[in-house]
Amino acid sequence: MQWALPERWDTGDGFIRWASFGAGPPLVLLHGTPFSSTIWRDIVPALAQRHTVYVWDMLGFGQSESRAEDTSLTRQTEILAALLAHWGVHAPAVIAHDVGGVVALRAMLLHGVEFSALTLINAASVTGWGDGEFFRAVQGHPDVFTMLPPWAMDSLIEAKLRSASHTGLRADALRTYLAQWTRAGGREAFVRQYAQGGEEHSEELQPLLADITIPVHVIWGVEDAWLSVDYARQLLAALPLQTRLTLMPDAGHAVQEDQPGALLVALTEWRIA
């Protein structure tokens, strides 16, 4: 699998890798955990026919620096705001997945970053996204996980990745996602970003969600084993009444992996792609 991010930018805490594709109105894609920008590889070519598409690996993820000490969602938000300034991008459309949703919402609601539209795909947002047993275990006992031998940690990470897909991750995709966590410093980075990435980063957002004025589209894989459709409806209830919800059959948490074609159709119908 070829997915290269040729550009490098120093955040002050470590470098991140990024790339842009195509030409047109700016569109920024935010990945979640435990993925990377690789998750967008199947839909970027189509999106880039109408947009300048920006992708980046968050600090601690993918091709970016893995040894940074602060990879919290609050820090990732600060990096996003600085990156947009570095790119010279104003009021982009944003598509955010998983905890990328918290990063996008923090940027918009707490940092005053302007977006033209926001799409949330199986995205952490309203209260309850950090309630899963795995999430609570890592947050409560990070030292235990860092003590695991590499073979045990690698098996755990692989199982976590596999559980994101309803149809089954392709072998090359699984290898790529695993590689970021099995490289030097990667296992520690995996534990660190979960330990630092809890709901404390989304608490401030809750009373502000209903006041969003830009168009918002919520897209959800109905077979999500991490965040159910009930959670999606909870999010919909917290957002303005005009928010659109699109449910994706035969897709789990990683909609981009399970149903990339259907996802593109949904984005196209909403005039994002």
mmCIF file of C-alpha atoms in Angstrom:
data_model
loop_
_atom_site.group_PDB
_atom_site.id
_atom_site.type_symbol
_atom_site.label_atom_id
_atom_site.label_comp_id
_atom_site.label_asym_id
_atom_site.label_seq_id
_atom_site.Cartn_x
_atom_site.Cartn_y
_atom_site.Cartn_z
ATOM 1 C CA MET A 1 0.000 0.000 0.000
ATOM 2 C CA GLN A 2 1.436 3.349 -1.050
ATOM 3 C CA TRP A 3 0.301 6.265 1.114
ATOM 4 C CA ALA A 4 2.934 8.930 1.454
ATOM 5 C CA LEU A 5 2.790 12.241 3.292
ATOM 6 C CA PRO A 6 5.780 14.104 1.842
ATOM 7 C CA GLU A 7 5.453 17.346 3.802
ATOM 8 C CA ARG A 8 6.911 17.779 7.279
ATOM 9 C CA TRP A 9 6.100 20.457 9.851
ATOM 10 C CA ASP A 10 7.565 20.965 13.312
ATOM 11 C CA THR A 11 4.931 21.493 16.005
ATOM 12 C CA GLY A 12 7.459 22.347 18.709
ATOM 13 C CA ASP A 13 6.674 19.015 20.393
ATOM 14 C CA GLY A 14 7.682 16.883 17.420
ATOM 15 C CA PHE A 15 7.094 16.797 13.688
ATOM 16 C CA ILE A 16 3.906 15.900 11.871
ATOM 17 C CA ARG A 17 3.539 14.716 8.284
ATOM 18 C CA TRP A 18 0.944 16.115 5.896
ATOM 19 C CA ALA A 19 -0.020 16.259 2.223
ATOM 20 C CA SER A 20 -2.434 18.059 -0.068
ATOM 21 C CA PHE A 21 -4.136 16.821 -3.212
ATOM 22 C CA GLY A 22 -6.134 18.403 -6.021
ATOM 23 C CA ALA A 23 -7.377 21.953 -6.470
ATOM 24 C CA GLY A 24 -10.478 23.849 -5.438
ATOM 25 C CA PRO A 25 -12.153 24.882 -2.167
ATOM 26 C CA PRO A 26 -10.223 23.600 0.860
ATOM 27 C CA LEU A 27 -11.296 20.364 2.521
ATOM 28 C CA VAL A 28 -9.523 19.059 5.631
ATOM 29 C CA LEU A 29 -9.754 15.405 6.713
ATOM 30 C CA LEU A 30 -9.209 14.408 10.356
ATOM 31 C CA HIS A 31 -8.554 10.797 11.315
ATOM 32 C CA GLY A 32 -9.147 9.177 14.693
ATOM 33 C CA THR A 33 -7.575 6.464 16.809
ATOM 34 C CA PRO A 34 -5.967 3.990 16.453
ATOM 35 C CA PHE A 35 -5.807 4.887 12.761
ATOM 36 C CA SER A 36 -3.964 7.491 10.686
ATOM 37 C CA SER A 37 -4.619 9.519 7.548
ATOM 38 C CA THR A 38 -4.279 6.222 5.668
ATOM 39 C CA ILE A 39 -7.948 5.661 6.418
ATOM 40 C CA TRP A 40 -8.812 8.325 3.791
ATOM 41 C CA ARG A 41 -6.768 6.791 0.959
ATOM 42 C CA ASP A 42 -9.726 5.314 -0.973
ATOM 43 C CA ILE A 43 -11.775 8.505 -1.063
ATOM 44 C CA VAL A 44 -9.121 11.224 -1.423
ATOM 45 C CA PRO A 45 -8.751 10.791 -5.234
ATOM 46 C CA ALA A 46 -12.461 11.492 -5.767
ATOM 47 C CA LEU A 47 -12.545 14.343 -3.255
ATOM 48 C CA ALA A 48 -9.489 15.919 -4.891
ATOM 49 C CA GLN A 49 -11.350 16.290 -8.194
ATOM 50 C CA ARG A 50 -13.288 19.203 -6.688
ATOM 51 C CA HIS A 51 -11.278 20.282 -3.660
ATOM 52 C CA THR A 52 -7.826 20.942 -2.379
ATOM 53 C CA VAL A 53 -7.763 18.110 0.139
ATOM 54 C CA TYR A 54 -5.487 18.376 3.162
ATOM 55 C CA VAL A 55 -4.601 15.315 5.241
ATOM 56 C CA TRP A 56 -2.231 14.947 8.173
ATOM 57 C CA ASP A 57 -1.177 12.365 10.700
ATOM 58 C CA MET A 58 -1.826 13.642 14.200
ATOM 59 C CA LEU A 59 1.157 13.898 16.510
ATOM 60 C CA GLY A 60 1.968 10.386 17.696
ATOM 61 C CA PHE A 61 0.177 8.712 14.782
ATOM 62 C CA GLY A 62 1.080 7.267 11.406
ATOM 63 C CA GLN A 63 4.096 8.900 9.770
ATOM 64 C CA SER A 64 4.313 11.677 12.383
ATOM 65 C CA GLU A 65 6.604 11.749 15.419
ATOM 66 C CA SER A 66 5.728 8.924 17.840
ATOM 67 C CA ARG A 67 7.771 10.015 20.873
ATOM 68 C CA ALA A 68 5.961 13.262 21.704
ATOM 69 C CA GLU A 69 4.887 13.418 25.345
ATOM 70 C CA ASP A 70 1.649 15.371 24.813
ATOM 71 C CA THR A 71 -0.634 13.803 22.209
ATOM 72 C CA SER A 72 -3.876 14.799 23.937
ATOM 73 C CA LEU A 73 -6.879 15.959 21.958
ATOM 74 C CA THR A 74 -6.363 19.440 23.356
ATOM 75 C CA ARG A 75 -2.827 19.477 21.903
ATOM 76 C CA GLN A 76 -4.011 18.036 18.580
ATOM 77 C CA THR A 77 -6.545 20.886 18.383
ATOM 78 C CA GLU A 78 -3.815 23.467 18.895
ATOM 79 C CA ILE A 79 -1.779 21.799 16.162
ATOM 80 C CA LEU A 80 -4.755 21.823 13.772
ATOM 81 C CA ALA A 81 -5.320 25.554 14.307
ATOM 82 C CA ALA A 82 -1.623 26.237 13.707
ATOM 83 C CA LEU A 83 -1.569 23.964 10.656
ATOM 84 C CA LEU A 84 -4.463 25.806 9.032
ATOM 85 C CA ALA A 85 -2.520 29.046 9.474
ATOM 86 C CA HIS A 86 0.613 27.373 8.072
ATOM 87 C CA TRP A 87 -1.370 26.212 5.029
ATOM 88 C CA GLY A 88 -3.021 29.616 4.612
ATOM 89 C CA VAL A 89 -6.404 27.909 4.709
ATOM 90 C CA HIS A 90 -9.475 29.830 5.855
ATOM 91 C CA ALA A 91 -12.948 28.389 6.492
ATOM 92 C CA PRO A 92 -12.407 24.910 5.030
ATOM 93 C CA ALA A 93 -14.984 22.174 4.930
ATOM 94 C CA VAL A 94 -13.956 19.520 7.471
ATOM 95 C CA ILE A 95 -14.616 15.792 7.602
ATOM 96 C CA ALA A 96 -13.752 14.240 10.964
ATOM 97 C CA HIS A 97 -13.753 10.622 12.110
ATOM 98 C CA ASP A 98 -13.677 9.146 15.616
ATOM 99 C CA VAL A 99 -11.757 11.433 18.043
ATOM 100 C CA GLY A 100 -11.060 13.693 15.083
ATOM 101 C CA GLY A 101 -14.593 14.865 15.832
ATOM 102 C CA VAL A 102 -13.518 16.233 19.216
ATOM 103 C CA VAL A 103 -10.520 17.950 17.605
ATOM 104 C CA ALA A 104 -12.718 19.564 14.944
ATOM 105 C CA LEU A 105 -15.362 20.676 17.431
ATOM 106 C CA ARG A 106 -12.790 22.086 19.850
ATOM 107 C CA ALA A 107 -11.142 24.036 17.025
ATOM 108 C CA MET A 108 -14.446 25.531 15.949
ATOM 109 C CA LEU A 109 -16.188 26.099 19.288
ATOM 110 C CA LEU A 110 -13.267 26.892 21.609
ATOM 111 C CA HIS A 111 -10.569 28.307 19.317
ATOM 112 C CA GLY A 112 -12.819 30.249 16.954
ATOM 113 C CA VAL A 113 -11.545 28.469 13.848
ATOM 114 C CA GLU A 114 -14.014 29.004 11.003
ATOM 115 C CA PHE A 115 -15.328 26.036 8.997
ATOM 116 C CA SER A 116 -17.684 26.228 6.048
ATOM 117 C CA ALA A 117 -19.243 22.830 6.793
ATOM 118 C CA LEU A 118 -18.606 19.881 9.097
ATOM 119 C CA THR A 119 -19.116 16.165 8.513
ATOM 120 C CA LEU A 120 -18.828 13.868 11.529
ATOM 121 C CA ILE A 121 -18.275 10.175 10.762
ATOM 122 C CA ASN A 122 -18.776 7.836 13.740
ATOM 123 C CA ALA A 123 -17.263 10.680 15.699
ATOM 124 C CA ALA A 124 -16.594 11.167 19.388
ATOM 125 C CA SER A 125 -18.529 14.246 20.452
ATOM 126 C CA VAL A 126 -21.338 14.057 23.027
ATOM 127 C CA THR A 127 -20.860 12.531 26.468
ATOM 128 C CA GLY A 128 -20.430 8.756 26.513
ATOM 129 C CA TRP A 129 -17.765 8.118 23.904
ATOM 130 C CA GLY A 130 -15.149 7.241 26.522
ATOM 131 C CA ASP A 131 -17.303 4.735 28.392
ATOM 132 C CA GLY A 132 -16.036 1.602 26.637
ATOM 133 C CA GLU A 133 -14.329 -1.031 28.770
ATOM 134 C CA PHE A 134 -11.085 -0.886 26.773
ATOM 135 C CA PHE A 135 -10.926 2.888 26.921
ATOM 136 C CA ARG A 136 -11.523 2.946 30.669
ATOM 137 C CA ALA A 137 -8.980 0.185 31.277
ATOM 138 C CA VAL A 138 -6.176 1.993 29.450
ATOM 139 C CA GLN A 139 -7.042 5.346 31.007
ATOM 140 C CA GLY A 140 -7.194 3.867 34.491
ATOM 141 C CA HIS A 141 -4.110 1.660 34.286
ATOM 142 C CA PRO A 142 -1.715 2.870 31.561
ATOM 143 C CA ASP A 143 1.277 1.519 33.483
ATOM 144 C CA VAL A 144 -0.096 -2.014 33.248
ATOM 145 C CA PHE A 145 -0.340 -1.811 29.470
ATOM 146 C CA THR A 146 3.186 -0.430 29.081
ATOM 147 C CA MET A 147 4.454 -3.427 31.069
ATOM 148 C CA LEU A 148 3.034 -5.937 28.594
ATOM 149 C CA PRO A 149 5.587 -7.783 26.427
ATOM 150 C CA PRO A 150 5.604 -6.704 22.752
ATOM 151 C CA TRP A 151 3.850 -9.851 21.509
ATOM 152 C CA ALA A 152 0.962 -9.320 23.936
ATOM 153 C CA MET A 153 0.672 -5.623 23.157
ATOM 154 C CA ASP A 154 0.758 -6.276 19.415
ATOM 155 C CA SER A 155 -2.026 -8.857 19.721
ATOM 156 C CA LEU A 156 -4.137 -6.395 21.703
ATOM 157 C CA ILE A 157 -3.610 -3.593 19.178
ATOM 158 C CA GLU A 158 -4.446 -5.881 16.257
ATOM 159 C CA ALA A 159 -7.648 -7.059 17.946
ATOM 160 C CA LYS A 160 -8.647 -3.451 18.613
ATOM 161 C CA LEU A 161 -8.082 -2.534 14.973
ATOM 162 C CA ARG A 162 -10.026 -5.532 13.679
ATOM 163 C CA SER A 163 -12.999 -4.657 15.874
ATOM 164 C CA ALA A 164 -13.379 -1.327 14.045
ATOM 165 C CA SER A 165 -14.470 -3.034 10.830
ATOM 166 C CA HIS A 166 -17.730 -4.873 10.200
ATOM 167 C CA THR A 167 -16.658 -6.407 6.883
ATOM 168 C CA GLY A 168 -13.043 -7.102 7.867
ATOM 169 C CA LEU A 169 -9.961 -4.980 7.323
ATOM 170 C CA ARG A 170 -7.959 -5.704 4.199
ATOM 171 C CA ALA A 171 -4.601 -7.290 4.979
ATOM 172 C CA ASP A 172 -2.575 -4.360 3.629
ATOM 173 C CA ALA A 173 -4.597 -1.858 5.636
ATOM 174 C CA LEU A 174 -4.186 -3.872 8.825
ATOM 175 C CA ARG A 175 -0.428 -4.102 8.286
ATOM 176 C CA THR A 176 -0.179 -0.343 7.756
ATOM 177 C CA TYR A 177 -2.183 0.533 10.860
ATOM 178 C CA LEU A 178 -0.216 -1.956 12.948
ATOM 179 C CA ALA A 179 3.143 -0.686 11.695
ATOM 180 C CA GLN A 180 2.709 2.728 13.330
ATOM 181 C CA TRP A 181 2.287 1.078 16.736
ATOM 182 C CA THR A 182 4.927 -1.654 16.466
ATOM 183 C CA ARG A 183 7.803 0.657 15.428
ATOM 184 C CA ALA A 184 10.235 2.014 18.020
ATOM 185 C CA GLY A 185 8.244 4.013 20.557
ATOM 186 C CA GLY A 186 4.950 3.045 18.959
ATOM 187 C CA ARG A 187 3.559 0.810 21.686
ATOM 188 C CA GLU A 188 4.175 3.507 24.278
ATOM 189 C CA ALA A 189 2.528 6.051 21.953
ATOM 190 C CA PHE A 190 -0.524 3.797 21.607
ATOM 191 C CA VAL A 191 -1.026 3.705 25.367
ATOM 192 C CA ARG A 192 -0.200 7.390 25.796
ATOM 193 C CA GLN A 193 -2.786 8.707 23.338
ATOM 194 C CA TYR A 194 -5.549 6.661 24.998
ATOM 195 C CA ALA A 195 -4.423 7.682 28.484
ATOM 196 C CA GLN A 196 -4.434 11.362 27.452
ATOM 197 C CA GLY A 197 -7.495 11.238 25.214
ATOM 198 C CA GLY A 198 -10.534 11.015 27.449
ATOM 199 C CA GLU A 199 -13.824 12.864 27.735
ATOM 200 C CA GLU A 200 -12.243 15.688 29.701
ATOM 201 C CA HIS A 201 -11.434 17.111 26.252
ATOM 202 C CA SER A 202 -15.080 17.218 25.176
ATOM 203 C CA GLU A 203 -16.820 18.341 28.377
ATOM 204 C CA GLU A 204 -16.578 22.046 27.479
ATOM 205 C CA LEU A 205 -18.218 21.376 24.124
ATOM 206 C CA GLN A 206 -21.516 20.002 25.382
ATOM 207 C CA PRO A 207 -23.434 23.261 25.995
ATOM 208 C CA LEU A 208 -22.117 24.736 22.733
ATOM 209 C CA LEU A 209 -23.175 22.059 20.247
ATOM 210 C CA ALA A 210 -26.721 23.346 19.744
ATOM 211 C CA ASP A 211 -25.401 26.783 18.758
ATOM 212 C CA ILE A 212 -23.408 25.601 15.726
ATOM 213 C CA THR A 213 -24.486 27.636 12.708
ATOM 214 C CA ILE A 214 -22.669 25.929 9.827
ATOM 215 C CA PRO A 215 -24.136 22.917 7.987
ATOM 216 C CA VAL A 216 -23.445 19.655 9.834
ATOM 217 C CA HIS A 217 -23.786 16.143 8.407
ATOM 218 C CA VAL A 218 -23.544 13.091 10.683
ATOM 219 C CA ILE A 219 -22.648 9.818 8.940
ATOM 220 C CA TRP A 220 -22.742 6.566 10.908
ATOM 221 C CA GLY A 221 -21.886 2.929 10.287
ATOM 222 C CA VAL A 222 -24.847 1.096 11.771
ATOM 223 C CA GLU A 223 -22.739 -1.918 12.800
ATOM 224 C CA ASP A 224 -20.339 0.166 14.875
ATOM 225 C CA ALA A 225 -19.149 -1.975 17.795
ATOM 226 C CA TRP A 226 -17.600 1.034 19.558
ATOM 227 C CA LEU A 227 -20.206 3.800 19.238
ATOM 228 C CA SER A 228 -23.705 2.570 18.473
ATOM 229 C CA VAL A 229 -26.450 4.172 16.412
ATOM 230 C CA ASP A 230 -28.055 5.165 19.712
ATOM 231 C CA TYR A 231 -24.989 7.308 20.350
ATOM 232 C CA ALA A 232 -25.381 8.841 16.889
ATOM 233 C CA ARG A 233 -28.969 9.778 17.697
ATOM 234 C CA GLN A 234 -27.801 11.272 20.996
ATOM 235 C CA LEU A 235 -25.378 13.412 19.006
ATOM 236 C CA LEU A 236 -28.100 14.387 16.548
ATOM 237 C CA ALA A 237 -30.319 15.531 19.430
ATOM 238 C CA ALA A 238 -27.518 17.760 20.750
ATOM 239 C CA LEU A 239 -26.921 19.465 17.393
ATOM 240 C CA PRO A 240 -29.117 22.036 15.590
ATOM 241 C CA LEU A 241 -32.415 20.716 14.222
ATOM 242 C CA GLN A 242 -31.318 20.994 10.599
ATOM 243 C CA THR A 243 -28.428 18.540 11.097
ATOM 244 C CA ARG A 244 -28.563 15.679 8.616
ATOM 245 C CA LEU A 245 -28.069 12.027 9.603
ATOM 246 C CA THR A 246 -27.035 9.354 7.095
ATOM 247 C CA LEU A 247 -26.853 5.743 8.269
ATOM 248 C CA MET A 248 -24.452 3.353 6.504
ATOM 249 C CA PRO A 249 -25.602 -0.289 6.376
ATOM 250 C CA ASP A 250 -22.934 -3.014 6.475
ATOM 251 C CA ALA A 251 -20.394 -0.624 7.968
ATOM 252 C CA GLY A 252 -18.768 -0.585 11.363
ATOM 253 C CA HIS A 253 -16.799 2.163 13.049
ATOM 254 C CA ALA A 254 -14.351 2.398 10.151
ATOM 255 C CA VAL A 255 -16.855 3.369 7.461
ATOM 256 C CA GLN A 256 -14.012 4.420 5.163
ATOM 257 C CA GLU A 257 -12.727 0.830 5.182
ATOM 258 C CA ASP A 258 -16.075 -0.964 5.035
ATOM 259 C CA GLN A 259 -18.046 1.198 2.597
ATOM 260 C CA PRO A 260 -15.833 3.778 0.846
ATOM 261 C CA GLY A 261 -18.095 3.933 -2.217
ATOM 262 C CA ALA A 262 -21.262 4.506 -0.224
ATOM 263 C CA LEU A 263 -19.444 7.105 1.855
ATOM 264 C CA LEU A 264 -18.475 9.010 -1.273
ATOM 265 C CA VAL A 265 -22.083 8.919 -2.467
ATOM 266 C CA ALA A 266 -23.248 10.360 0.843
ATOM 267 C CA LEU A 267 -20.648 13.116 0.677
ATOM 268 C CA THR A 268 -21.487 13.865 -2.950
ATOM 269 C CA GLU A 269 -25.218 14.128 -2.225
ATOM 270 C CA TRP A 270 -24.336 16.663 0.458
ATOM 271 C CA ARG A 271 -22.146 18.505 -2.057
ATOM 272 C CA ILE A 272 -18.936 17.904 -0.149
ATOM 273 C CA ALA A 273 -17.337 15.569 -2.711
#
